[in-house]
Tab-separated table of C-alpha atoms and ligand atoms in Angstrom:
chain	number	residue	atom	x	y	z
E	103	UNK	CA	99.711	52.557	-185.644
E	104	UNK	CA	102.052	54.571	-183.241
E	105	UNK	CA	101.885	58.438	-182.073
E	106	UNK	CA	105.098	60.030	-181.942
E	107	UNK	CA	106.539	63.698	-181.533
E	108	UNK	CA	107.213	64.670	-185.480
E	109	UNK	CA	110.813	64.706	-186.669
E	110	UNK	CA	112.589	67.068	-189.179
E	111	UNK	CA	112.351	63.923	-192.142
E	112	UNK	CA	108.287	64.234	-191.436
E	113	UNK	CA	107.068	67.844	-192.252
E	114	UNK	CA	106.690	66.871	-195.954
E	115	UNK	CA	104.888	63.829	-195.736
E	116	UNK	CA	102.874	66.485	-192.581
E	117	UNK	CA	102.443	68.438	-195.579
E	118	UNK	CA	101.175	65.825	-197.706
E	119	UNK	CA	98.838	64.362	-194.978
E	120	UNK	CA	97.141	67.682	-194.179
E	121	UNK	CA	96.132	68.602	-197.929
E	122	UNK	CA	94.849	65.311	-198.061
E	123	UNK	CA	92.500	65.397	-195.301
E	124	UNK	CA	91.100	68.968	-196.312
E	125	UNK	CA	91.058	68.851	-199.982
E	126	UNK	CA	87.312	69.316	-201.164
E	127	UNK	CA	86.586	68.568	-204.849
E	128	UNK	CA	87.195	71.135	-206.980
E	129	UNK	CA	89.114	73.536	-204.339
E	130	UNK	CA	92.876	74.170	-204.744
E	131	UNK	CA	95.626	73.530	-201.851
E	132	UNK	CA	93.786	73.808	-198.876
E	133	UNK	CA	95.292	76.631	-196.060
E	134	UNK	CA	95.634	74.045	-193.398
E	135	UNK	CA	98.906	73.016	-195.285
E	136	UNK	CA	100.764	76.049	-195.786
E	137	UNK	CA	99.441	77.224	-192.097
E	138	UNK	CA	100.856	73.951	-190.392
E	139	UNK	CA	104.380	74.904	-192.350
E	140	UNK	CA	103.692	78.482	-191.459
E	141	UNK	CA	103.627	77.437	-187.250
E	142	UNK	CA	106.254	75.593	-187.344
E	143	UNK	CA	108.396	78.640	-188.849
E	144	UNK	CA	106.987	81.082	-185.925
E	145	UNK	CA	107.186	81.471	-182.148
E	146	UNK	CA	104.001	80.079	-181.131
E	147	UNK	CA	105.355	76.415	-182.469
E	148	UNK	CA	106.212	74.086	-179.366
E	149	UNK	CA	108.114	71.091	-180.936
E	150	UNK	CA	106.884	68.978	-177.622
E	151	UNK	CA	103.196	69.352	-179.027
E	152	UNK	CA	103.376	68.320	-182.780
E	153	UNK	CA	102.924	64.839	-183.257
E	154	UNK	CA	102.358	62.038	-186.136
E	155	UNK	CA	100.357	58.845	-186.267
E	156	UNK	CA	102.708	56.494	-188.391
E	157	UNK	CA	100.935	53.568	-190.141
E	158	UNK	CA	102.085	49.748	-190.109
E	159	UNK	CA	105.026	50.435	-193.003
E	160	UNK	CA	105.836	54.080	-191.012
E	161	UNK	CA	104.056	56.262	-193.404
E	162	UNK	CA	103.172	59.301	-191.814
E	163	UNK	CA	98.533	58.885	-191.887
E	164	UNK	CA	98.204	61.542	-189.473
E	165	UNK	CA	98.720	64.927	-187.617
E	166	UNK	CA	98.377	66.869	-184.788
E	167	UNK	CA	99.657	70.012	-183.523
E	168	UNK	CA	99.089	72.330	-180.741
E	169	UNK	CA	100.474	76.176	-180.925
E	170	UNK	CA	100.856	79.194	-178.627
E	171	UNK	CA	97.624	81.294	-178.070
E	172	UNK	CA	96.717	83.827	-175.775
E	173	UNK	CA	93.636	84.304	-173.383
E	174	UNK	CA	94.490	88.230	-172.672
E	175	UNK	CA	97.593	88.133	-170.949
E	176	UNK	CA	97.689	84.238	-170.088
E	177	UNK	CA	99.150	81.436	-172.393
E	178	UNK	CA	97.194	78.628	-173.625
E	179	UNK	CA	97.015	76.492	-176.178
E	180	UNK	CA	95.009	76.488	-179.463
E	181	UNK	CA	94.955	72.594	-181.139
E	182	UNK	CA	94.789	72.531	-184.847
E	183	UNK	CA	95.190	71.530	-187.723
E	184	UNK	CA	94.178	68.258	-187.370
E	185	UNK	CA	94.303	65.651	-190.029
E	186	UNK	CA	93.959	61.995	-191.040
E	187	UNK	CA	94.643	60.609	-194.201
E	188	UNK	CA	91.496	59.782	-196.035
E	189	UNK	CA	92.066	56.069	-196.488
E	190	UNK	CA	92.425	56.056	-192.488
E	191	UNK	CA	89.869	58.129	-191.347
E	192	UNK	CA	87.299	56.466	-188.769
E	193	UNK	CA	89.536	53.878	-187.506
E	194	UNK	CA	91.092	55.936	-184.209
E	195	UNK	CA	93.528	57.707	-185.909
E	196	UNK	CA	92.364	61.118	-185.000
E	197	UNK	CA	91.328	59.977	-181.498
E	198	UNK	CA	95.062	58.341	-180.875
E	199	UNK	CA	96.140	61.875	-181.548
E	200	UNK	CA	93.985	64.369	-180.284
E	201	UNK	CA	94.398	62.058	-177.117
E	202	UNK	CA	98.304	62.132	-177.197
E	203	UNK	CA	98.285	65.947	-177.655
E	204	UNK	CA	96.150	66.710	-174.354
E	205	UNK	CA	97.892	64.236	-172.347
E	206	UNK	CA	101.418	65.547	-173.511
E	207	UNK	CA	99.987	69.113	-172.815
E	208	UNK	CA	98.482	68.307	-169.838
E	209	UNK	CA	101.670	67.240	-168.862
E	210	UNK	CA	103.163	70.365	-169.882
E	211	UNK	CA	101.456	71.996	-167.369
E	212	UNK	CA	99.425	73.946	-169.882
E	213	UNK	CA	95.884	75.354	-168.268
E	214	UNK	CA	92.877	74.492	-171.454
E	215	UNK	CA	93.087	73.792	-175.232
E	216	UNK	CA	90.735	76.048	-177.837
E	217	UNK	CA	89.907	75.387	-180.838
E	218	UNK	CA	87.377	76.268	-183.317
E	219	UNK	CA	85.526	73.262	-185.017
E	220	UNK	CA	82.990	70.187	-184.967
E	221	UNK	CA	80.629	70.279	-181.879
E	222	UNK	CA	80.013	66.705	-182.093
E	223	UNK	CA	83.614	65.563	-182.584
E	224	UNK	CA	85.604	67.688	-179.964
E	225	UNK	CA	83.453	67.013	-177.032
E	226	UNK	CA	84.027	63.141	-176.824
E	227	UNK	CA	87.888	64.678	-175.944
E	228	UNK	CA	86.365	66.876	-172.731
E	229	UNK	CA	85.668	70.285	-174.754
E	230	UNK	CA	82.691	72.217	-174.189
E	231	UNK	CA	81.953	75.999	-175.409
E	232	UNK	CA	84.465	78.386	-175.030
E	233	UNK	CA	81.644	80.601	-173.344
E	234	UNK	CA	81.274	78.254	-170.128
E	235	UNK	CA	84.438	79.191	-169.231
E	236	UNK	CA	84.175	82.846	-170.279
E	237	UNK	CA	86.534	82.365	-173.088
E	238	UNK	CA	85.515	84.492	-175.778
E	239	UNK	CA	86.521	84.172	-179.539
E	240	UNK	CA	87.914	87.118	-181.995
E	241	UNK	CA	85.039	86.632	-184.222
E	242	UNK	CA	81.337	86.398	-182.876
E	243	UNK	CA	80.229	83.996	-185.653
E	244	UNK	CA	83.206	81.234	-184.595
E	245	UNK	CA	81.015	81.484	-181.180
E	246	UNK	CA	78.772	77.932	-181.916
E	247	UNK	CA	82.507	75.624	-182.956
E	248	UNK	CA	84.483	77.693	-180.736
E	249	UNK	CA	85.323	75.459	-177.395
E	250	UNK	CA	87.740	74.739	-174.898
E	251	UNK	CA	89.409	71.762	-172.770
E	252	UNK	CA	90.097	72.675	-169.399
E	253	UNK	CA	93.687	70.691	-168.107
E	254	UNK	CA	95.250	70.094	-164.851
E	255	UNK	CA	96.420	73.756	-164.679
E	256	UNK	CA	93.328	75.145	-165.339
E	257	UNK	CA	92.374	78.637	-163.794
E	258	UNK	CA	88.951	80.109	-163.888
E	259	UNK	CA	90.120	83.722	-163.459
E	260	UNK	CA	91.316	83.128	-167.354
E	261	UNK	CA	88.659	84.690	-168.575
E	262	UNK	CA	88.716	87.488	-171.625
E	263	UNK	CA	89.553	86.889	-175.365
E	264	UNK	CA	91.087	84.447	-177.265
E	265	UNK	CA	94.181	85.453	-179.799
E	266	UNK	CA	95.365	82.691	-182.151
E	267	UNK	CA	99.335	82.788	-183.466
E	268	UNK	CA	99.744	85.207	-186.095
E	269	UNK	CA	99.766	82.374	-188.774
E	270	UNK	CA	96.548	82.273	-188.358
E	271	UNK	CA	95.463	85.454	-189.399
E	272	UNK	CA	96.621	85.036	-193.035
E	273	UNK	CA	94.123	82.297	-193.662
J	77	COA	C1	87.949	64.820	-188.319
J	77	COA	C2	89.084	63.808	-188.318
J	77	COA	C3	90.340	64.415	-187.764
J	77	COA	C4	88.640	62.620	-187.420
J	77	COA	O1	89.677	61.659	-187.373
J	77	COA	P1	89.341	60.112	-187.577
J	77	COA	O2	90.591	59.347	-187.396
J	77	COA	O3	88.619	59.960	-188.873
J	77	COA	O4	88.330	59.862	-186.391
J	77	COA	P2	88.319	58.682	-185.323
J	77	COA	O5	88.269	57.376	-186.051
J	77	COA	O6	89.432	58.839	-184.369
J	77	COA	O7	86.944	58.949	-184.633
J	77	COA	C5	86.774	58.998	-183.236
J	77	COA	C6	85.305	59.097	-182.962
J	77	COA	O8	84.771	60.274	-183.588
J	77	COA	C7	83.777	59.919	-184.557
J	77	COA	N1	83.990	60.821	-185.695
J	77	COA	C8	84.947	60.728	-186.631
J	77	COA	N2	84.867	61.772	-187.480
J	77	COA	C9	83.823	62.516	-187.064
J	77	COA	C10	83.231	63.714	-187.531
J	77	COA	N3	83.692	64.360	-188.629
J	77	COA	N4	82.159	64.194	-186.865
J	77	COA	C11	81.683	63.553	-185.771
J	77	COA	N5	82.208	62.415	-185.255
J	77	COA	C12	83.259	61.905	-185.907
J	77	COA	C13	84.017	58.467	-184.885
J	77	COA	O9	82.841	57.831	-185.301
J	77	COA	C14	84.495	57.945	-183.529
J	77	COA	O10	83.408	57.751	-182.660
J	77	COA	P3	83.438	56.664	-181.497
J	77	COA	O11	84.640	56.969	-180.633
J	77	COA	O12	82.145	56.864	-180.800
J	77	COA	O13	83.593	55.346	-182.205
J	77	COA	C15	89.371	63.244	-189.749
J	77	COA	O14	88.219	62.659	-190.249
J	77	COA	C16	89.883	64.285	-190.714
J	77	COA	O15	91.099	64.445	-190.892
J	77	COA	N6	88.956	64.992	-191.391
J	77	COA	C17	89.324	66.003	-192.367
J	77	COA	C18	90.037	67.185	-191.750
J	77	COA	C19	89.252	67.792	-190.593
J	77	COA	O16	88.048	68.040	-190.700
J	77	COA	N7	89.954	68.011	-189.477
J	77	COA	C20	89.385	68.533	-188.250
J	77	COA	C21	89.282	70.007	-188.288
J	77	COA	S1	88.275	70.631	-186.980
C-alpha cells in the first residue's frame, strides 16, 4: 500500500471508495460522498491535505482529507471524511492515513485537528475531547465524539467555538 496526495484522475474512484465505506444496508448514497466532492469544490479544500491509500495494482482503497475550519477567529483544521474500502478495512489502511494527514499538517504548520467521531478510534492518533482544550462544538449533543489533536503550532488561547466549512452544513 502507498499514501499519496490525491490527483485529478482519483476523485471518482474517492467517490467510489467513500460510499463504500459508509453504505449501511438498506440506506441510499451515503452524504460522506457528495460532501467529499462538495470540499473539494469550496474554499476550505487544501489540495496539500487530501490524500489516497493506493492498493498493490494502484486502486484507490482509501481516503483522507482535512478541510478549513474555524475556532472563532483562528484557522484549524477539521479531518473527515475518512474511509477504507470494506475489503481493506482493519489491516492499517486507515491508520497509514490518518497518520499521513497529521504529519503533513503538522508540517503545515497548522495548530490542532477536530473532528467529530469514534472515541475509541481517534485517540490511538493523539485526540482527546474537544472540551480539554476549551474547544467547543456547534451542537451540544456532538459534545461526547467531538475531539481534537493538538500539533506543533498549537496555542491554548484558541479557545471558543468550532465552525466546520459550509459543506458541511448541508448534510
Ligand atoms: C473507521 C475506519 C476508517 C478504520 O480504518 P481501518 O483501516 O479499518 O482501521 P485500521 O486497520 O487502520 O485500524 C487501526 C487500529 O484501530 C482499530 N480499529 C479499526 N476500526 C475501528 C473502529 N471502528 N473502532 C475502534 N477501533 C478500530 C484497529 O483494530 C487497529 O487497532 P490496533 O492499532 O490496536 O491494531 C474504516 O473502518 C472505515 O472506513 N469505516 C467506515 C467509515 C467510517 O466509519 N469512517 C470514520 C468516520 S469517523
Amino acid at each position: 500500500m502507498l499514501v499519496r496526495r490525491e490527483t485529478s484522475d482519483d476523485v471518482e474512484a474517492i467517490r467510489t471508495v467513500t460510499v463504500a465505506a459508509f453504505t449501511r444496508p438498506g440506506e441510499g448514497v451515503p452524504v460522506e460522498a457528495p460532501l467529499v466532492d462538495w470540499l473539494r469544490a469550496c474554499p476550505a479544500w487544501i489540495p496539500e491535505l487530501s490524500f489516497v491509500a493506493a492498493g498493490p495494482g494502484g486502486d484507490v482503497i482509501g481516503h483522507v482529507v482535512c478541510s478549513r475550519g474555524t475556532v472563532e477567529l483562528a484557522q484549524v483544521l477539521a479531518l473527515g471524511p475518512l474511509s477504507v474500502r470494506p475489503d481493506w478495512q482493519r489491516k492499517g489502511v486507515g491508520k497509514a492515513l490518518v497518520h499521513a494527514v497529521l504529519g503533513a499538517a503538522d508540517a503545515l504548520g497548522e495548530p490542532m485537528v477536530v473532528l467529530l467521531g469514534s472515541t475509541e478510534y481517534y485517540p490511538k492518533f493523539g485526540f482527546r475531547l474537544a472540551s480539554e482544550y476549551g474547544i467547543a462544538p456547534k451542537h451540544a449533543e456532538w459534545e461526547p465524539h467531538f475531539q481534537v489533536r493538538t500539533l506543533t503550532a498549537y496555542d491554548p488561547s484558541v479557545r471558543g467555538e468550532f465552525a466546520y466549512a459550509e459543506p458541511f452544513d448541508r448534510i
